[in-house]
Amino acid sequence: MNYVMSNDGTRIFYEKKGAGPAVILVAAAASDNNDAKRLGELLSEHFTVYNYDRRGRGSSTDTAPYAVEREIEDIEALIQEAGGSAYVFGSSSGAVLALDAANRLGGTKVSKLFLYEPPFIIDDSRAPVPAEYVQHLNELMAGNRRSEAVEYFMTAALGIPAEYVEFMKADPSWQVMEGMAHTLAYDGMIMGSTQSGQPLPTDRWNVDVPVMVMTGENSGAMFHGAASALVDLLPQCEHRMLPGQDHSAVVMAPGVLAPEVSGFLLPSANRIPG
């Protein structure tokens, strides 16, 4: 892996594959570059793909104190490495970080956005995330209670029933998530008030570049409502559904997702049929 140095001295490691326009892959909570590895390989047929470890994950280092602005600077450093302009793909809370980056960096640096299922909770389609969510995660990490932090993320943020979480703990992926547990609060800070059950803020994002927000056909109503709300907020935003898929498509169905990403991001003359 290669690395770039972010403004605060944090080393951001990334894998670079392919040739063509640059696209940067922004991971979801409790994920590193491995989760989008297959998607990146498929996209590298048409793009130069920068698949990176967000700060505090995988090979990348971390620098306290955390601020969302530091993660935007990480993306900016990758864009500079890519030549000064790039497309950005983000999934789940990583989609919200990608949107924040586009807002802060502007259209000359982030020329298009592809957002897969930003997890906004803007109505009563499911229970809101507790107001003390980030504070409680930080308290758990202060006591090095990593497994409890992952469990809290699963139940409070993802809405997974507690009885299912007990089965998930037996899977090797649980230990991987424990290793990234200290970054769960980071994604909580990125989400901010957007999981409170209230409408999206009208003044957070001033993004006037082409944006695709995609949801899985089989995903919950909250994701479809969130996508529709973004379409209402952003001047160049459209919403499509990915047939037969749900929130796990980046990991479980990259072969279905990749053509959709390529078809939207590629210049119109080079778009993939269908």
GROMACS .gro file of C-alpha atoms in nm:
model
  274
    1MET     CA    1   0.000   0.000   0.000
    2ASN     CA    2   0.097   0.361  -0.061
    3TYR     CA    3   0.025   0.652   0.172
    4VAL     CA    4  -0.037   1.025   0.169
    5MET     CA    5   0.031   1.260   0.457
    6SER     CA    6  -0.274   1.450   0.577
    7ASN     CA    7  -0.253   1.807   0.711
    8ASP     CA    8  -0.216   1.699   1.074
    9GLY     CA    9   0.057   1.442   1.000
   10THR     CA   10  -0.171   1.138   0.987
   11ARG     CA   11  -0.062   0.878   0.733
   12ILE     CA   12  -0.348   0.765   0.512
   13PHE     CA   13  -0.273   0.436   0.340
   14TYR     CA   14  -0.441   0.339   0.014
   15GLU     CA   15  -0.436   0.086  -0.266
   16LYS     CA   16  -0.423   0.225  -0.619
   17LYS     CA   17  -0.546   0.020  -0.913
   18GLY     CA   18  -0.642   0.075  -1.273
   19ALA     CA   19  -0.621   0.364  -1.516
   20GLY     CA   20  -0.856   0.641  -1.617
   21PRO     CA   21  -1.044   0.905  -1.415
   22ALA     CA   22  -0.973   0.892  -1.042
   23VAL     CA   23  -1.237   0.762  -0.802
   24ILE     CA   24  -1.191   0.754  -0.426
   25LEU     CA   25  -1.378   0.493  -0.219
   26VAL     CA   26  -1.492   0.608   0.125
   27ALA     CA   27  -1.571   0.324   0.366
   28ALA     CA   28  -1.866   0.290   0.602
   29ALA     CA   29  -1.846   0.265   0.982
   30ALA     CA   30  -1.651  -0.033   1.118
   31SER     CA   31  -1.505  -0.093   0.770
   32ASP     CA   32  -1.164  -0.059   0.611
   33ASN     CA   33  -1.038  -0.089   0.255
   34ASN     CA   34  -1.095  -0.466   0.254
   35ASP     CA   35  -1.473  -0.424   0.246
   36ALA     CA   36  -1.462  -0.246  -0.091
   37LYS     CA   37  -1.167  -0.439  -0.233
   38ARG     CA   38  -1.370  -0.638  -0.486
   39LEU     CA   39  -1.574  -0.331  -0.586
   40GLY     CA   40  -1.248  -0.144  -0.639
   41GLU     CA   41  -1.109  -0.423  -0.855
   42LEU     CA   42  -1.416  -0.413  -1.077
   43LEU     CA   43  -1.410  -0.034  -1.104
   44SER     CA   44  -1.040  -0.040  -1.192
   45GLU     CA   45  -1.137  -0.160  -1.540
   46HIS     CA   46  -1.250   0.199  -1.610
   47PHE     CA   47  -1.097   0.415  -1.337
   48THR     CA   48  -0.788   0.476  -1.130
   49VAL     CA   49  -0.927   0.358  -0.797
   50TYR     CA   50  -0.801   0.488  -0.463
   51ASN     CA   51  -0.930   0.248  -0.198
   52TYR     CA   52  -0.806   0.377   0.136
   53ASP     CA   53  -0.813   0.306   0.507
   54ARG     CA   54  -0.986   0.588   0.688
   55ARG     CA   55  -0.785   0.729   0.981
   56GLY     CA   56  -0.761   0.494   1.276
   57ARG     CA   57  -0.836   0.188   1.062
   58GLY     CA   58  -0.624  -0.076   0.893
   59SER     CA   59  -0.280   0.060   0.807
   60SER     CA   60  -0.365   0.428   0.848
   61THR     CA   61  -0.254   0.612   1.161
   62ASP     CA   62  -0.463   0.842   1.378
   63THR     CA   63  -0.415   1.176   1.550
   64ALA     CA   64  -0.613   1.313   1.843
   65PRO     CA   65  -0.834   1.502   1.885
   66TYR     CA   66  -1.073   1.380   1.618
   67ALA     CA   67  -1.274   1.622   1.404
   68VAL     CA   68  -1.478   1.557   1.091
   69GLU     CA   69  -1.270   1.826   0.919
   70ARG     CA   70  -0.960   1.605   0.957
   71GLU     CA   71  -1.128   1.327   0.757
   72ILE     CA   72  -1.218   1.577   0.487
   73GLU     CA   73  -0.851   1.679   0.477
   74ASP     CA   74  -0.762   1.310   0.434
   75ILE     CA   75  -0.984   1.293   0.126
   76GLU     CA   76  -0.836   1.618  -0.001
   77ALA     CA   77  -0.485   1.474   0.032
   78LEU     CA   78  -0.591   1.173  -0.175
   79ILE     CA   79  -0.747   1.401  -0.436
   80GLN     CA   80  -0.423   1.594  -0.460
   81GLU     CA   81  -0.237   1.266  -0.504
   82ALA     CA   82  -0.482   1.179  -0.784
   83GLY     CA   83  -0.409   1.501  -0.972
   84GLY     CA   84  -0.636   1.756  -0.808
   85SER     CA   85  -0.982   1.628  -0.904
   86ALA     CA   86  -1.168   1.301  -0.848
   87TYR     CA   87  -1.500   1.128  -0.833
   88VAL     CA   88  -1.595   1.010  -0.484
   89PHE     CA   89  -1.794   0.701  -0.389
   90GLY     CA   90  -1.917   0.659  -0.032
   91SER     CA   91  -2.129   0.395   0.138
   92SER     CA   92  -2.348   0.432   0.447
   93SER     CA   93  -2.192   0.687   0.686
   94GLY     CA   94  -1.902   0.706   0.441
   95ALA     CA   95  -2.153   0.849   0.193
   96VAL     CA   96  -2.225   1.130   0.437
   97LEU     CA   97  -1.853   1.195   0.478
   98ALA     CA   98  -1.820   1.204   0.098
   99LEU     CA   99  -2.104   1.456   0.084
  100ASP     CA  100  -1.937   1.669   0.352
  101ALA     CA  101  -1.612   1.655   0.155
  102ALA     CA  102  -1.784   1.769  -0.164
  103ASN     CA  103  -1.944   2.055   0.027
  104ARG     CA  104  -1.612   2.168   0.177
  105LEU     CA  105  -1.382   2.109  -0.121
  106GLY     CA  106  -1.608   2.222  -0.405
  107GLY     CA  107  -1.675   2.096  -0.755
  108THR     CA  108  -1.326   2.153  -0.890
  109LYS     CA  109  -1.194   1.884  -0.654
  110VAL     CA  110  -1.499   1.656  -0.620
  111SER     CA  111  -1.655   1.647  -0.965
  112LYS     CA  112  -1.920   1.375  -0.908
  113LEU     CA  113  -2.058   1.182  -0.612
  114PHE     CA  114  -2.203   0.832  -0.590
  115LEU     CA  115  -2.367   0.772  -0.251
  116TYR     CA  116  -2.485   0.425  -0.150
  117GLU     CA  117  -2.750   0.431   0.122
  118PRO     CA  118  -2.664   0.726   0.348
  119PRO     CA  119  -2.832   0.616   0.675
  120PHE     CA  120  -3.034   0.926   0.757
  121ILE     CA  121  -3.327   0.876   0.992
  122ILE     CA  122  -3.564   1.159   0.907
  123ASP     CA  123  -3.906   1.021   1.005
  124ASP     CA  124  -4.064   0.747   1.216
  125SER     CA  125  -3.964   0.460   0.984
  126ARG     CA  126  -3.738   0.338   1.267
  127ALA     CA  127  -3.627   0.453   1.611
  128PRO     CA  128  -3.380   0.744   1.612
  129VAL     CA  129  -3.023   0.701   1.732
  130PRO     CA  130  -2.997   0.809   2.099
  131ALA     CA  131  -2.888   1.169   2.154
  132GLU     CA  132  -2.606   1.046   2.383
  133TYR     CA  133  -2.481   0.793   2.124
  134VAL     CA  134  -2.133   0.944   2.063
  135GLN     CA  135  -2.082   1.021   2.432
  136HIS     CA  136  -2.166   0.664   2.531
  137LEU     CA  137  -1.932   0.519   2.267
  138ASN     CA  138  -1.650   0.736   2.401
  139GLU     CA  139  -1.725   0.622   2.756
  140LEU     CA  140  -1.709   0.258   2.650
  141MET     CA  141  -1.378   0.315   2.473
  142ALA     CA  142  -1.237   0.497   2.775
  143GLY     CA  143  -1.284   0.167   2.957
  144ASN     CA  144  -1.148  -0.031   2.659
  145ARG     CA  145  -1.485  -0.208   2.630
  146ARG     CA  146  -1.450  -0.266   2.258
  147SER     CA  147  -1.695  -0.550   2.218
  148GLU     CA  148  -1.961  -0.353   2.405
  149ALA     CA  149  -1.896  -0.054   2.176
  150VAL     CA  150  -1.951  -0.268   1.866
  151GLU     CA  151  -2.266  -0.416   2.020
  152TYR     CA  152  -2.397  -0.067   2.099
  153PHE     CA  153  -2.327   0.041   1.741
  154MET     CA  154  -2.511  -0.263   1.608
  155THR     CA  155  -2.820  -0.215   1.821
  156ALA     CA  156  -2.846   0.164   1.858
  157ALA     CA  157  -2.718   0.279   1.517
  158LEU     CA  158  -2.793  -0.014   1.286
  159GLY     CA  159  -3.109  -0.123   1.466
  160ILE     CA  160  -3.012  -0.491   1.476
  161PRO     CA  161  -3.205  -0.686   1.743
  162ALA     CA  162  -2.991  -0.784   2.042
  163GLU     CA  163  -3.065  -1.155   1.997
  164TYR     CA  164  -2.907  -1.148   1.650
  165VAL     CA  165  -2.600  -0.968   1.779
  166GLU     CA  166  -2.516  -1.261   2.006
  167PHE     CA  167  -2.487  -1.487   1.700
  168MET     CA  168  -2.276  -1.226   1.517
  169LYS     CA  169  -2.015  -1.232   1.793
  170ALA     CA  170  -1.914  -1.584   1.690
  171ASP     CA  171  -1.809  -1.467   1.343
  172PRO     CA  172  -1.442  -1.366   1.290
  173SER     CA  173  -1.560  -1.030   1.154
  174TRP     CA  174  -1.659  -0.931   1.508
  175GLN     CA  175  -1.294  -0.917   1.616
  176VAL     CA  176  -1.212  -0.708   1.310
  177MET     CA  177  -1.483  -0.460   1.410
  178GLU     CA  178  -1.353  -0.457   1.767
  179GLY     CA  179  -1.020  -0.341   1.626
  180MET     CA  180  -1.197  -0.039   1.474
  181ALA     CA  181  -1.431   0.025   1.767
  182HIS     CA  182  -1.259   0.351   1.862
  183THR     CA  183  -1.361   0.496   1.522
  184LEU     CA  184  -1.734   0.429   1.568
  185ALA     CA  185  -1.772   0.762   1.747
  186TYR     CA  186  -1.610   0.929   1.445
  187ASP     CA  187  -1.895   0.814   1.223
  188GLY     CA  188  -2.142   0.919   1.489
  189MET     CA  189  -1.997   1.270   1.471
  190ILE     CA  190  -2.019   1.264   1.092
  191MET     CA  191  -2.386   1.171   1.110
  192GLY     CA  192  -2.451   1.445   1.367
  193SER     CA  193  -2.822   1.517   1.403
  194THR     CA  194  -2.921   1.341   1.081
  195GLN     CA  195  -3.035   1.025   1.262
  196SER     CA  196  -3.267   1.202   1.505
  197GLY     CA  197  -3.595   1.142   1.322
  198GLN     CA  198  -3.607   1.507   1.213
  199PRO     CA  199  -3.587   1.643   0.854
  200LEU     CA  200  -3.242   1.692   0.705
  201PRO     CA  201  -3.084   2.033   0.765
  202THR     CA  202  -3.129   2.262   0.468
  203ASP     CA  203  -2.801   2.449   0.519
  204ARG     CA  204  -2.542   2.174   0.570
  205TRP     CA  205  -2.461   2.087   0.208
  206ASN     CA  206  -2.415   2.330  -0.078
  207VAL     CA  207  -2.322   2.074  -0.344
  208ASP     CA  208  -2.388   2.154  -0.708
  209VAL     CA  209  -2.225   1.861  -0.888
  210PRO     CA  210  -2.393   1.548  -1.027
  211VAL     CA  211  -2.492   1.318  -0.740
  212MET     CA  212  -2.633   0.967  -0.755
  213VAL     CA  213  -2.789   0.834  -0.436
  214MET     CA  214  -2.865   0.464  -0.468
  215THR     CA  215  -3.062   0.237  -0.238
  216GLY     CA  216  -3.109  -0.137  -0.241
  217GLU     CA  217  -3.453  -0.251  -0.349
  218ASN     CA  218  -3.476  -0.474  -0.040
  219SER     CA  219  -3.352  -0.212   0.208
  220GLY     CA  220  -3.570  -0.057   0.475
  221ALA     CA  221  -3.796   0.240   0.419
  222MET     CA  222  -3.559   0.474   0.603
  223PHE     CA  223  -3.299   0.447   0.326
  224HIS     CA  224  -3.547   0.524   0.049
  225GLY     CA  225  -3.685   0.818   0.245
  226ALA     CA  226  -3.334   0.947   0.304
  227ALA     CA  227  -3.254   0.928  -0.067
  228SER     CA  228  -3.571   1.116  -0.160
  229ALA     CA  229  -3.486   1.386   0.092
  230LEU     CA  230  -3.143   1.435  -0.064
  231VAL     CA  231  -3.297   1.465  -0.409
  232ASP     CA  232  -3.513   1.747  -0.273
  233LEU     CA  233  -3.208   1.923  -0.124
  234LEU     CA  234  -2.942   1.893  -0.395
  235PRO     CA  235  -2.987   2.054  -0.737
  236GLN     CA  236  -2.820   1.777  -0.942
  237CYS     CA  237  -2.918   1.469  -0.742
  238GLU     CA  238  -3.103   1.162  -0.865
  239HIS     CA  239  -3.215   0.844  -0.689
  240ARG     CA  240  -3.214   0.491  -0.825
  241MET     CA  241  -3.280   0.153  -0.668
  242LEU     CA  242  -3.048  -0.145  -0.704
  243PRO     CA  243  -3.267  -0.448  -0.784
  244GLY     CA  244  -3.263  -0.733  -0.535
  245GLN     CA  245  -3.006  -0.573  -0.301
  246ASP     CA  246  -2.988  -0.427   0.048
  247HIS     CA  247  -2.744  -0.233   0.267
  248SER     CA  248  -2.473  -0.498   0.227
  249ALA     CA  249  -2.433  -0.460  -0.151
  250VAL     CA  250  -2.083  -0.308  -0.139
  251VAL     CA  251  -1.949  -0.625   0.022
  252MET     CA  252  -2.198  -0.889  -0.091
  253ALA     CA  253  -2.290  -0.776  -0.444
  254PRO     CA  254  -2.006  -0.567  -0.588
  255GLY     CA  255  -2.062  -0.721  -0.931
  256VAL     CA  256  -2.414  -0.578  -0.934
  257LEU     CA  257  -2.315  -0.239  -0.794
  258ALA     CA  258  -2.001  -0.172  -1.000
  259PRO     CA  259  -2.177  -0.127  -1.339
  260GLU     CA  260  -2.414   0.123  -1.178
  261VAL     CA  261  -2.123   0.322  -1.036
  262SER     CA  262  -1.932   0.314  -1.365
  263GLY     CA  263  -2.238   0.401  -1.569
  264PHE     CA  264  -2.301   0.714  -1.365
  265LEU     CA  265  -1.945   0.835  -1.318
  266LEU     CA  266  -1.809   0.779  -1.668
  267PRO     CA  267  -1.840   1.061  -1.922
  268SER     CA  268  -2.157   1.010  -2.126
  269ALA     CA  269  -1.964   0.907  -2.439
  270ASN     CA  270  -1.803   0.619  -2.250
  271ARG     CA  271  -2.095   0.498  -2.040
  272ILE     CA  272  -2.161   0.129  -2.008
  273PRO     CA  273  -2.479   0.018  -2.186
  274GLY     CA  274  -2.758  -0.098  -1.955
   0.00000   0.00000   0.00000
